[in-house]
Amino acid sequence: MNFRNFIAVASLIVLAASAPMSAKAQSAAGGTKRYVRGEAIVTLQPGTTIEQINARYGTTVIDRTGNTFLLSIPDGSATNGTVKKLRNDPAVAAAGRNDFVSSPNARRPPSRHPTMTFPFDEASDITTNRAGYDTQPMLSTLRLDQVSQTRGEGVIVALIDTGVDLTHPDLAGRFIPDGAGGFMGLDLIDGGEPMDVRASGPDADNSAWGHGTFIAGLIAKVAPEARILPIRALDPSGVGTTYNIVKAVEFARASGAHVINMSFGAPDKLDGLDKALSDSRDTAVLVAAVGNFGSDGLKQYPADESFVLAVAALDNSGVKASFSNFGSLVDVAAPGVQLASTFPENRYATWSGTSFAAPLVSATAALVVSKQLSTGGIDVDCATRTLIETATPVDGVAGNGNYRGKIGGRVDPVTATTTSACNASAYDKIDLRAVDPNDRRSGGEAARETRGDLDQSFEVRVERLTSRTTYSLRVTNASGGTFTDSFTTDSDGNARIEYERASDDDSRPLPAGLTPVSVVLLVEVLRTNGSPVLRGDFSTAPGGGDDDGGGDDDDDGDDDGGGGDDDGGGGGGGGDDDGGGGGGGGGGDDGGGGI
């Protein structure tokens, strides 16, 4: 099969269209490293050239996508120190390490979370018999036999994962012709075709082999006429790098994807990826798995991004899967226990995880978008709201008593494709920038949204302020009136404050002075003594901010104390990755774990 790397040059500039994962990344990915030593991701300010940056820091360009560069740092042991300097450089819009990301079903994904074995964490019941694929309970749970208005025609679903078995008979005809006898796709691991391949060698970790093929089969089952854009950004162990994920998202956007499925994550916000996702939010429904820790305290990015649909997993009776994360970040849920789908080498398998709940939502999004395209153009906000608002409530299901308001509703393809069009809506967002020009760490965003005449919300998110500290929020409206409130940051210095006309357990009532939300103009975060920390103004930033706010996304003491830069060596402070103890040096960057 002739797979071609298709790139819309006007939208996406890449030095190596299918450049494989760097040797450093491939070497580190086999263990539990959190990032690729000696590599940094940098986005430049307008008017700055990469030659200027390279001359200043001795770096060299490994790869480029748009205005974002992957750089090699000459002294790999100084990765964090160099990244910190880059973040403080006024010529740099954003900088970060090339962190690893992983599928929630990877056996040993690198992160700060403790190691954990997930139930059914590897595919089971692998067979050549497709009967289970066609008769599994999920099909009746979602009432797929009753979906009649659309089959996903005209929609492209980008699948960023381990690749896809391109020769599987149930996936044949599901890809996008490139006009030259081949199909569109991209391999960022080895180059070539985005095949879902098994790793070789006695120590090869194939815990996520088949992950992408399995997801593709679920998308094809729910939206059989949608076309899949396979992008291989994770290796057979389920691990990839931030930079390759950024390239994957930008490739999906440039290729016209209407839905982007992301069954992977990392414990912290990833520098560079937030910009790529923000750039895609108006043209594609973004869907991500929330992770398999069975926790409401362990966040996973990009599911934690406000404009990404975060998907939890249920069993077929509507009970939260024991392994599924939950909490206020969850938007919607889908079956994710003992699903049957396609598997490499023309086989089928059974697997469980939020990784596989996510594509059921992505495929349903494809159905909704297909219906939109048949009568006009895509409306991402409308499609997203439709999926959430038409979901079947599961709070009342026996067994979900402890998760009320924390697992969303079960996605409903039938109701989502038969509901009336969304009411007129408006959404805009601004960045909250640090008032102190020397503060390159703190940041945030504010968003105001109107959905119809009655449903309105105003949300503020802050990041990397002082941990467990009370701040004031001051909002000035178009008439000059002010509204003040207070909030307390969590252990990472983050907080989210949401106001809605119809408030629930996770939001506060929308005050009269902020109604309608279109009157909200100036947003400020203040210390208790009244001094400003963050500020943003809707009147000077129509359409929202650019999401490029810099700052350190770590919550682990990175670069803040003594100790070795990458290994936690040296006396005094802890290691910079785990914030480990003092004295003889804290923990290094090898803290194990799965997402």
Coordinates of C-alpha atoms in Angstrom, one line a residue:
M1 CA 0.0 0.0 0.0
N2 CA 1.4 3.4 -1.0
F3 CA 1.0 5.7 2.0
R4 CA 2.1 9.3 1.3
N5 CA 3.0 12.0 3.8
F6 CA 0.7 14.7 2.8
I7 CA 1.4 18.2 4.0
A8 CA -0.4 21.4 3.2
V9 CA 2.7 23.6 2.7
A10 CA 0.8 26.8 3.2
S11 CA -0.3 25.7 6.7
L12 CA 2.5 23.5 7.9
I13 CA 6.3 24.0 7.3
V14 CA 8.4 21.0 8.3
L15 CA 12.0 20.4 7.8
A16 CA 11.5 16.6 7.7
A17 CA 7.9 15.6 6.9
S18 CA 8.3 12.2 8.4
A19 CA 11.4 12.6 10.5
P20 CA 11.6 9.6 12.9
M21 CA 11.9 10.0 16.6
S22 CA 15.5 11.1 17.5
A23 CA 18.0 8.6 18.7
K24 CA 18.0 10.2 22.1
A25 CA 14.3 9.9 22.4
Q26 CA 14.3 6.2 21.2
S27 CA 16.9 5.4 23.7
A28 CA 15.2 7.1 26.6
A29 CA 11.7 5.9 25.7
G30 CA 12.6 2.3 26.7
G31 CA 12.8 3.3 30.4
T32 CA 10.9 5.7 32.6
K33 CA 12.6 8.9 31.7
R34 CA 10.3 11.9 31.8
Y35 CA 11.9 13.8 29.0
V36 CA 14.5 13.6 26.2
R37 CA 17.8 14.9 27.6
G38 CA 19.5 17.5 25.5
E39 CA 16.4 18.6 23.6
A40 CA 14.2 21.7 23.9
I41 CA 11.0 22.9 22.2
V42 CA 11.1 26.6 21.4
T43 CA 8.5 29.0 19.9
L44 CA 9.9 32.3 18.8
Q45 CA 8.6 35.8 19.2
P46 CA 7.9 37.7 16.0
G47 CA 11.0 39.3 14.6
T48 CA 13.3 36.7 16.2
T49 CA 15.3 34.3 14.1
I50 CA 16.4 30.8 15.1
E51 CA 19.9 31.7 14.1
Q52 CA 19.9 34.3 16.9
I53 CA 18.8 31.8 19.4
N54 CA 21.3 29.2 18.3
A55 CA 24.1 31.7 18.5
R56 CA 23.1 32.7 22.0
Y57 CA 22.8 29.2 23.5
G58 CA 24.9 27.1 21.3
T59 CA 21.9 25.0 20.2
T60 CA 21.2 23.5 16.8
V61 CA 18.0 22.8 15.0
I62 CA 16.8 19.1 14.9
D63 CA 13.5 19.8 13.3
R64 CA 10.9 22.5 12.7
T65 CA 7.2 22.8 12.4
G66 CA 5.8 26.3 11.7
N67 CA 7.4 28.7 14.2
T68 CA 8.2 25.9 16.7
F69 CA 11.7 24.4 16.7
L70 CA 13.1 21.2 18.2
L71 CA 16.6 22.1 19.4
S72 CA 19.6 20.1 20.4
I73 CA 21.3 21.4 23.6
P74 CA 25.1 20.9 23.5
D75 CA 25.4 19.8 27.1
G76 CA 22.6 17.3 27.6
S77 CA 23.0 17.3 31.3
A78 CA 22.0 21.0 31.4
T79 CA 18.6 20.5 29.8
N80 CA 16.5 22.1 32.5
G81 CA 18.9 25.0 33.1
T82 CA 18.9 25.8 29.4
V83 CA 15.2 25.6 29.1
K84 CA 14.8 27.9 32.1
K85 CA 17.1 30.5 30.4
L86 CA 15.1 30.2 27.2
R87 CA 11.8 30.8 29.0
N88 CA 13.3 34.0 30.5
D89 CA 14.5 35.2 27.1
P90 CA 12.2 38.0 25.8
A91 CA 12.9 36.8 22.2
V92 CA 11.3 33.4 23.0
A93 CA 7.5 33.1 23.2
A94 CA 7.5 29.7 24.8
A95 CA 10.1 27.0 25.7
G96 CA 9.9 23.6 27.3
R97 CA 11.6 20.2 27.5
N98 CA 10.7 17.5 25.0
D99 CA 8.7 15.5 27.5
F100 CA 7.4 12.1 26.9
V101 CA 3.7 11.3 26.6
S102 CA 2.0 7.9 26.6
S103 CA -1.1 6.0 26.1
P104 CA -3.1 5.3 29.3
N105 CA -2.7 1.6 28.5
A106 CA 1.1 1.6 28.2
R107 CA 2.7 -0.7 30.7
R108 CA 5.4 1.7 31.8
P109 CA 4.5 5.2 30.7
P110 CA 7.1 7.8 32.0
S111 CA 5.6 10.2 34.5
R112 CA 5.7 11.3 38.0
H113 CA 2.7 9.1 38.9
P114 CA 3.5 5.9 40.8
T115 CA 3.7 2.6 38.8
M116 CA 0.4 0.9 38.5
T117 CA -0.9 -2.2 36.6
F118 CA -4.3 -1.5 35.0
P119 CA -7.0 -4.1 34.7
F120 CA -6.7 -5.7 31.2
D121 CA -3.8 -3.4 30.5
E122 CA -2.8 -5.5 27.5
A123 CA -5.0 -6.9 24.7
S124 CA -6.5 -10.3 25.4
D125 CA -8.5 -13.0 23.6
I126 CA -6.6 -12.3 20.4
T127 CA -8.3 -14.3 17.6
T128 CA -9.0 -14.4 13.9
N129 CA -12.7 -14.8 14.6
R130 CA -14.5 -11.5 14.1
A131 CA -17.8 -12.6 15.8
G132 CA -17.1 -10.7 19.0
Y133 CA -16.4 -7.5 17.0
D134 CA -19.9 -7.7 15.4
T135 CA -21.9 -8.8 18.4
Q136 CA -20.3 -7.1 21.5
P137 CA -22.6 -5.5 24.0
M138 CA -21.3 -2.0 23.3
L139 CA -23.2 -2.0 20.0
S140 CA -26.6 -2.3 21.7
T141 CA -25.5 0.0 24.6
L142 CA -25.0 2.8 22.1
R143 CA -28.0 1.7 20.0
L144 CA -25.9 1.9 16.9
D145 CA -28.5 0.0 14.8
Q146 CA -30.8 3.0 15.3
V147 CA -28.4 5.6 13.9
S148 CA -29.9 6.4 10.5
Q149 CA -29.3 10.0 9.6
T150 CA -25.5 9.8 9.0
R151 CA -22.7 7.3 8.8
G152 CA -19.9 9.9 9.1
E153 CA -19.7 10.8 5.4
G154 CA -17.3 13.6 4.5
V155 CA -15.5 13.6 7.9
I156 CA -11.8 13.0 8.6
V157 CA -10.9 11.6 12.0
A158 CA -7.2 12.0 12.8
L159 CA -5.9 9.1 14.9
I160 CA -2.7 10.1 16.8
D161 CA -1.4 6.8 18.2
T162 CA 0.8 3.8 17.5
G163 CA -0.2 3.6 13.9
V164 CA -2.8 1.4 12.2
D165 CA -2.6 -2.0 10.5
L166 CA -3.2 -0.6 7.0
T167 CA -3.9 -4.0 5.6
H168 CA -6.6 -5.2 8.0
P169 CA -9.7 -6.2 6.0
D170 CA -12.1 -4.3 8.3
L171 CA -10.1 -1.1 7.9
A172 CA -9.7 -1.3 4.1
G173 CA -11.3 1.7 2.4
R174 CA -11.3 3.7 5.6
F175 CA -8.3 5.9 4.7
I176 CA -8.1 9.2 2.7
P177 CA -6.9 9.0 -1.0
D178 CA -4.2 11.5 -1.7
G179 CA -5.0 11.9 -5.4
A180 CA -1.9 10.1 -6.5
G181 CA -2.9 6.5 -5.9
G182 CA -1.9 6.4 -2.3
F183 CA -3.4 7.5 1.1
M184 CA -2.7 10.3 3.6
G185 CA -0.8 9.5 6.7
L186 CA 2.4 10.2 8.7
D187 CA 4.9 8.2 10.7
L188 CA 6.9 10.2 13.2
I189 CA 8.6 7.2 14.8
D190 CA 10.5 5.4 12.0
G191 CA 9.4 7.3 8.9
G192 CA 7.6 5.6 6.1
E193 CA 4.1 4.2 6.4
P194 CA 2.2 4.7 9.7
M195 CA 1.9 1.0 10.4
D196 CA 1.1 -0.4 13.8
V197 CA 4.3 -2.6 14.2
R198 CA 5.6 -4.9 16.9
A199 CA 9.0 -4.0 18.3
S200 CA 11.8 -6.6 18.1
G201 CA 14.4 -7.8 20.5
P202 CA 14.3 -9.8 23.8
D203 CA 13.6 -6.7 25.9
A204 CA 11.1 -5.1 23.5
D205 CA 8.1 -3.6 25.3
N206 CA 5.0 -4.2 23.1
S207 CA 2.5 -3.4 25.8
A208 CA 0.7 -0.9 23.5
W209 CA 1.2 -2.8 20.2
G210 CA -2.1 -2.8 18.5
H211 CA -3.4 0.2 20.4
G212 CA -3.9 2.3 17.3
T213 CA -5.4 -0.5 15.2
F214 CA -7.9 -1.3 18.0
I215 CA -9.0 2.4 18.2
A216 CA -9.3 2.5 14.4
G217 CA -11.7 -0.4 14.5
L218 CA -13.9 1.2 17.1
I219 CA -14.1 4.4 15.0
A220 CA -15.0 2.4 11.9
K221 CA -17.7 0.5 13.8
V222 CA -19.5 3.7 15.0
A223 CA -18.9 5.9 11.9
P224 CA -18.2 3.5 9.0
E225 CA -18.2 6.2 6.3
A226 CA -15.7 8.5 8.1
R227 CA -12.2 8.5 6.9
I228 CA -9.3 7.8 9.2
L229 CA -6.0 9.8 9.1
P230 CA -3.4 7.6 10.8
I231 CA -0.6 9.4 12.5
R232 CA 2.0 7.3 14.2
A233 CA 3.5 9.3 17.1
L234 CA 3.7 6.6 19.8
D235 CA 6.0 3.6 19.7
P236 CA 4.9 0.0 20.5
S237 CA 5.3 0.7 24.2
G238 CA 2.8 3.5 23.9
V239 CA 5.3 6.3 24.4
G240 CA 6.0 9.4 22.3
T241 CA 7.5 12.8 22.7
T242 CA 5.8 16.2 23.0
Y243 CA 7.4 17.5 19.9
N244 CA 6.1 14.6 17.8
I245 CA 2.6 15.1 19.2
V246 CA 2.8 18.8 18.3
K247 CA 3.7 17.8 14.7
A248 CA 0.9 15.3 14.7
V249 CA -1.7 17.8 15.7
E250 CA -0.5 20.3 13.2
F251 CA -0.4 17.7 10.5
A252 CA -4.0 16.7 11.3
R253 CA -5.1 20.4 11.1
A254 CA -3.2 21.0 7.8
S255 CA -4.8 17.8 6.4
G256 CA -8.3 19.0 7.2
A257 CA -9.2 16.8 10.1
H258 CA -12.6 17.4 11.6
V259 CA -12.0 15.3 14.7
I260 CA -8.7 14.5 16.5
N261 CA -8.6 11.5 18.8
M262 CA -5.9 11.6 21.5
S263 CA -5.8 8.4 23.6
F264 CA -2.6 9.5 25.3
G265 CA -1.5 11.9 28.0
A266 CA 1.0 13.4 30.4
P267 CA 0.7 14.5 34.0
D268 CA 1.5 18.2 33.2
K269 CA 0.6 20.7 30.6
L270 CA 3.0 20.4 27.7
D271 CA 4.8 23.4 26.3
G272 CA 4.0 23.7 22.6
L273 CA 1.1 21.3 22.5
D274 CA -1.3 23.8 24.1
K275 CA -0.6 26.2 21.2
A276 CA -1.1 23.5 18.6
L277 CA -4.4 22.4 20.1
S278 CA -5.6 26.0 20.5
D279 CA -4.9 26.6 16.8
S280 CA -7.0 23.5 16.0
R281 CA -10.0 24.1 18.3
D282 CA -12.0 26.1 15.7
T283 CA -11.7 23.5 13.0
A284 CA -11.7 20.1 14.8
V285 CA -13.5 18.5 17.7
L286 CA -10.6 17.5 20.1
V287 CA -11.1 14.3 22.1
A288 CA -8.8 12.9 24.8
A289 CA -8.9 10.0 27.3
V290 CA -8.8 11.0 31.0
G291 CA -6.5 8.1 32.1
N292 CA -6.7 4.9 34.0
F293 CA -5.8 5.6 37.6
G294 CA -9.3 5.4 39.1
S295 CA -8.6 8.8 40.6
D296 CA -10.0 12.4 40.6
G297 CA -6.7 13.8 41.7
L298 CA -4.3 12.8 39.0
K299 CA -4.8 15.1 36.0
Q300 CA -3.9 14.1 32.5
Y301 CA -3.1 16.5 29.7
P302 CA -4.5 17.2 27.1
A303 CA -7.8 15.9 28.6
D304 CA -7.5 18.6 31.2
E305 CA -7.5 21.4 28.6
S306 CA -10.7 23.4 28.8
F307 CA -11.7 23.0 25.1
V308 CA -10.8 19.3 24.8
L309 CA -13.6 16.8 25.3
A310 CA -12.3 14.7 28.3
V311 CA -13.7 11.1 28.1
A312 CA -14.1 8.7 31.0
A313 CA -14.9 5.0 30.7
L314 CA -18.0 3.1 31.8
D315 CA -19.0 -0.6 31.7
N316 CA -21.9 -1.5 29.5
S317 CA -24.4 -1.1 32.4
G318 CA -23.3 2.6 32.8
V319 CA -21.2 2.1 36.0
K320 CA -17.9 3.9 36.1
A321 CA -15.1 1.6 35.1
S322 CA -13.0 0.8 38.2
F323 CA -9.8 2.0 36.4
S324 CA -11.2 5.3 34.9
N325 CA -10.2 8.6 36.3
F326 CA -13.1 11.0 37.2
G327 CA -13.7 14.5 38.4
S328 CA -14.6 17.9 37.2
L329 CA -12.4 17.6 34.1
V330 CA -14.7 14.9 32.6
D331 CA -17.1 16.0 29.9
V332 CA -18.6 12.8 28.7
A333 CA -18.2 9.0 29.1
A334 CA -18.4 6.0 26.9
P335 CA -18.1 2.2 27.2
G336 CA -14.5 1.2 27.8
V337 CA -14.7 -2.3 29.5
Q338 CA -14.0 -5.5 27.5
L339 CA -14.5 -3.9 24.1
A340 CA -13.8 -6.0 21.0
S341 CA -12.1 -4.5 18.0
T342 CA -9.5 -4.9 15.2
F343 CA -5.9 -6.0 16.0
P344 CA -2.8 -6.3 13.9
E345 CA -2.2 -9.2 11.5
N346 CA -5.8 -9.4 10.5
R347 CA -7.0 -10.4 14.0
Y348 CA -9.3 -9.1 16.7
A349 CA -8.9 -8.7 20.4
T350 CA -10.5 -7.6 23.6
W351 CA -9.2 -4.6 25.6
S352 CA -10.3 -2.2 28.3
G353 CA -9.3 1.4 29.1
T354 CA -10.2 5.1 28.7
S355 CA -8.1 4.9 25.6
F356 CA -11.0 3.0 23.9
A357 CA -13.8 5.0 25.4
A358 CA -12.4 8.1 23.7
P359 CA -12.7 6.8 20.1
L360 CA -16.4 6.0 20.6
V361 CA -16.8 9.7 21.4
S362 CA -14.6 10.7 18.5
A363 CA -16.7 8.6 16.1
T364 CA -19.9 10.0 17.5
A365 CA -18.5 13.5 16.9
A366 CA -17.8 12.4 13.3
L367 CA -21.5 11.5 13.0
V368 CA -22.6 15.0 14.3
V369 CA -20.1 16.8 12.2
S370 CA -21.1 14.8 9.1
K371 CA -24.7 16.0 9.6
Q372 CA -23.4 19.6 10.0
L373 CA -21.4 19.4 6.8
S374 CA -24.5 18.1 4.9
T375 CA -26.2 21.4 5.6
G376 CA -23.3 23.9 5.7
G377 CA -20.0 23.9 7.6
I378 CA -18.5 22.6 10.8
D379 CA -19.4 24.3 14.1
V380 CA -17.0 22.8 16.6
D381 CA -18.5 24.4 19.7
C382 CA -22.0 23.2 18.6
A383 CA -20.8 19.7 18.0
T384 CA -19.0 19.6 21.3
R385 CA -22.1 20.8 23.2
T386 CA -24.3 18.4 21.4
L387 CA -22.2 15.5 22.5
I388 CA -22.3 16.7 26.1
E389 CA -25.9 17.8 26.3
T390 CA -27.4 14.7 24.6
A391 CA -25.4 12.2 26.7
T392 CA -27.5 9.8 28.8
P393 CA -27.2 10.6 32.5
V394 CA -25.6 7.9 34.5
D395 CA -25.3 9.5 37.9
G396 CA -28.4 7.6 39.1
V397 CA -27.0 4.2 38.0
A398 CA -26.4 1.9 41.0
G399 CA -22.7 1.9 41.7
N400 CA -22.1 5.5 40.7
G401 CA -23.2 7.1 44.0
N402 CA -19.7 8.3 44.8
Y403 CA -19.2 9.9 41.3
R404 CA -22.2 12.1 40.9
G405 CA -21.3 15.0 38.6
K406 CA -17.8 13.5 38.0
I407 CA -18.2 11.1 35.1
G408 CA -20.4 13.0 32.7
G409 CA -23.1 11.2 30.8
R410 CA -22.8 8.3 28.4
V411 CA -22.4 9.4 24.8
D412 CA -25.6 8.8 22.8
P413 CA -25.1 8.6 19.0
V414 CA -28.8 8.4 18.3
T415 CA -29.9 11.5 20.2
A416 CA -26.8 13.4 19.2
T417 CA -27.6 12.9 15.5
T418 CA -31.4 13.6 15.8
T419 CA -31.3 16.7 18.0
S420 CA -32.0 20.1 16.6
A421 CA -29.2 22.5 15.7
C422 CA -27.5 24.4 18.5
N423 CA -28.7 27.8 19.5
A424 CA -26.5 30.7 18.5
S425 CA -23.4 30.7 20.6
A426 CA -20.3 32.8 21.2
Y427 CA -17.0 32.0 22.8
D428 CA -13.9 33.9 23.3
K429 CA -10.8 33.6 25.5
I430 CA -7.9 35.8 26.6
D431 CA -4.6 35.0 28.2
L432 CA -3.9 36.3 31.7
R433 CA -0.3 37.5 31.7
A434 CA 2.0 38.2 34.6
V435 CA 2.1 41.9 35.6
D436 CA 5.7 41.6 36.7
P437 CA 7.8 41.5 33.5
N438 CA 10.3 39.3 35.3
D439 CA 7.7 36.6 36.1
R440 CA 7.9 34.1 33.3
R441 CA 6.3 31.4 35.3
S442 CA 2.8 32.5 36.2
G443 CA -0.1 32.6 33.7
G444 CA -3.7 31.7 33.0
E445 CA -6.7 32.3 30.9
A446 CA -10.2 33.6 31.1
A447 CA -13.1 32.6 28.9
R448 CA -16.6 33.8 28.4
E449 CA -19.3 31.7 26.6
T450 CA -22.9 32.2 25.6
R451 CA -25.0 29.3 24.5
G452 CA -28.4 30.5 23.5
D453 CA -30.2 33.1 25.5
L454 CA -30.0 31.6 28.9
D455 CA -26.9 29.3 29.1
Q456 CA -23.9 31.5 29.9
S457 CA -20.6 30.9 31.7
F458 CA -17.4 32.7 32.7
E459 CA -14.3 30.7 33.6
V460 CA -10.8 31.6 34.9
R461 CA -7.9 29.3 35.1
V462 CA -4.5 30.2 36.7
E463 CA -1.3 28.2 36.7
R464 CA 2.0 28.2 38.5
L465 CA 1.1 30.7 41.2
T466 CA 2.2 30.1 44.8
S467 CA 0.8 26.8 46.0
R468 CA -2.0 26.6 48.5
T469 CA -2.4 30.4 48.6
T470 CA -5.5 32.5 48.6
Y471 CA -5.9 35.1 45.9
S472 CA -8.5 37.6 44.9
L473 CA -10.2 37.7 41.5
R474 CA -11.4 41.2 40.3
V475 CA -13.5 41.5 37.2
T476 CA -14.5 44.9 35.7
N477 CA -17.5 45.1 33.4
A478 CA -18.3 47.4 30.5
S479 CA -20.0 49.9 32.8
G480 CA -17.0 50.2 35.1
G481 CA -18.6 48.1 37.9
T482 CA -16.4 45.5 39.6
F483 CA -17.0 42.0 41.0
T484 CA -14.6 40.4 43.4
D485 CA -14.2 36.9 44.6
S486 CA -11.5 34.7 46.2
F487 CA -10.0 31.4 45.5
T488 CA -7.2 29.2 46.8
T489 CA -4.6 27.4 44.6
D490 CA -3.8 23.8 44.9
S491 CA -0.5 22.1 45.6
D492 CA 0.7 22.9 42.1
G493 CA -0.2 26.6 42.3
N494 CA -3.2 26.0 39.9
A495 CA -6.9 26.9 40.2
R496 CA -10.0 26.9 38.1
I497 CA -13.0 29.1 38.9
E498 CA -16.1 28.7 36.9
Y499 CA -19.3 30.8 37.0
E500 CA -22.5 29.6 35.3
R501 CA -26.1 30.8 35.2
A502 CA -27.2 27.3 36.2
S503 CA -24.4 26.4 38.7
D504 CA -23.6 22.9 39.9
D505 CA -21.2 21.3 42.4
D506 CA -18.2 22.4 40.3
S507 CA -19.2 26.0 39.5
R508 CA -20.4 29.2 41.2
P509 CA -23.5 31.2 40.4
L510 CA -23.0 33.8 37.7
P511 CA -23.3 37.2 39.5
A512 CA -25.6 39.9 38.2
G513 CA -22.7 42.2 37.4
L514 CA -21.3 39.6 34.9
T515 CA -24.6 39.0 33.1
P516 CA -24.5 38.8 30.2
V517 CA -20.9 37.6 30.1
S518 CA -20.3 39.8 27.1
V519 CA -20.0 42.7 29.5
V520 CA -16.9 41.2 31.1
L521 CA -13.8 43.2 30.1
L522 CA -10.9 43.4 32.6
V523 CA -9.8 40.3 34.5
E524 CA -7.3 40.6 37.3
V525 CA -5.8 38.2 39.9
L526 CA -4.5 40.0 43.0
R527 CA -2.6 39.1 46.1
T528 CA -4.5 39.6 49.3
N529 CA -2.7 42.9 49.8
G530 CA -4.2 44.1 46.6
S531 CA -1.1 44.0 44.4
P532 CA -1.8 42.6 40.9
V533 CA -0.3 39.3 39.7
L534 CA -2.1 38.5 36.5
R535 CA -4.1 40.6 34.1
G536 CA -6.1 40.2 30.8
D537 CA -8.5 42.5 28.9
F538 CA -11.2 41.3 26.5
S539 CA -11.5 44.8 25.0
T540 CA -7.9 44.8 23.8
A541 CA -7.8 41.1 22.7
P542 CA -10.8 40.3 20.6
G543 CA -11.1 36.7 19.7
G544 CA -9.0 35.6 22.7
G545 CA -5.4 35.3 23.6
D546 CA -2.8 33.3 21.7
D547 CA -2.1 30.7 24.4
D548 CA 1.6 31.2 24.2
G549 CA 2.1 32.1 27.8
G550 CA 5.4 30.8 28.9
G551 CA 6.3 29.5 32.3
D552 CA 7.4 26.4 33.9
D553 CA 4.9 23.6 33.7
D554 CA 6.5 21.5 36.3
D555 CA 5.2 21.0 39.8
D556 CA 8.1 19.2 41.1
G557 CA 10.6 21.8 42.1
D558 CA 12.3 21.9 38.7
D559 CA 15.1 24.4 38.6
D560 CA 14.2 25.8 42.0
G561 CA 16.8 24.5 44.2
G562 CA 20.3 23.0 44.3
G563 CA 21.0 19.5 43.3
G564 CA 22.0 18.1 39.9
D565 CA 20.1 19.5 36.9
D566 CA 18.9 16.2 35.6
D567 CA 19.9 13.5 38.0
G568 CA 19.1 15.1 41.4
G569 CA 22.8 14.8 42.2
G570 CA 24.7 17.1 44.4
G571 CA 24.1 18.4 47.9
G572 CA 21.4 20.7 49.1
G573 CA 18.3 20.7 47.1
G574 CA 16.4 17.8 45.6
G575 CA 16.6 16.5 42.1
D576 CA 15.0 18.8 39.7
D577 CA 12.5 16.2 38.3
D578 CA 11.0 14.8 41.5
G579 CA 11.5 17.5 44.0
G580 CA 13.0 14.8 46.2
G581 CA 14.5 15.4 49.5
G582 CA 17.6 17.5 50.4
G583 CA 20.9 16.6 51.9
G584 CA 22.8 14.3 49.5
G585 CA 20.6 15.1 46.5
G586 CA 17.0 14.2 45.8
G587 CA 15.5 11.8 43.4
G588 CA 16.5 11.8 39.8
D589 CA 14.5 11.8 36.6
D590 CA 13.8 8.1 36.7
G591 CA 10.8 8.2 39.0
G592 CA 8.7 5.4 37.5
G593 CA 5.0 5.3 36.8
G594 CA 2.1 5.0 34.5
I595 CA -0.5 7.6 33.8

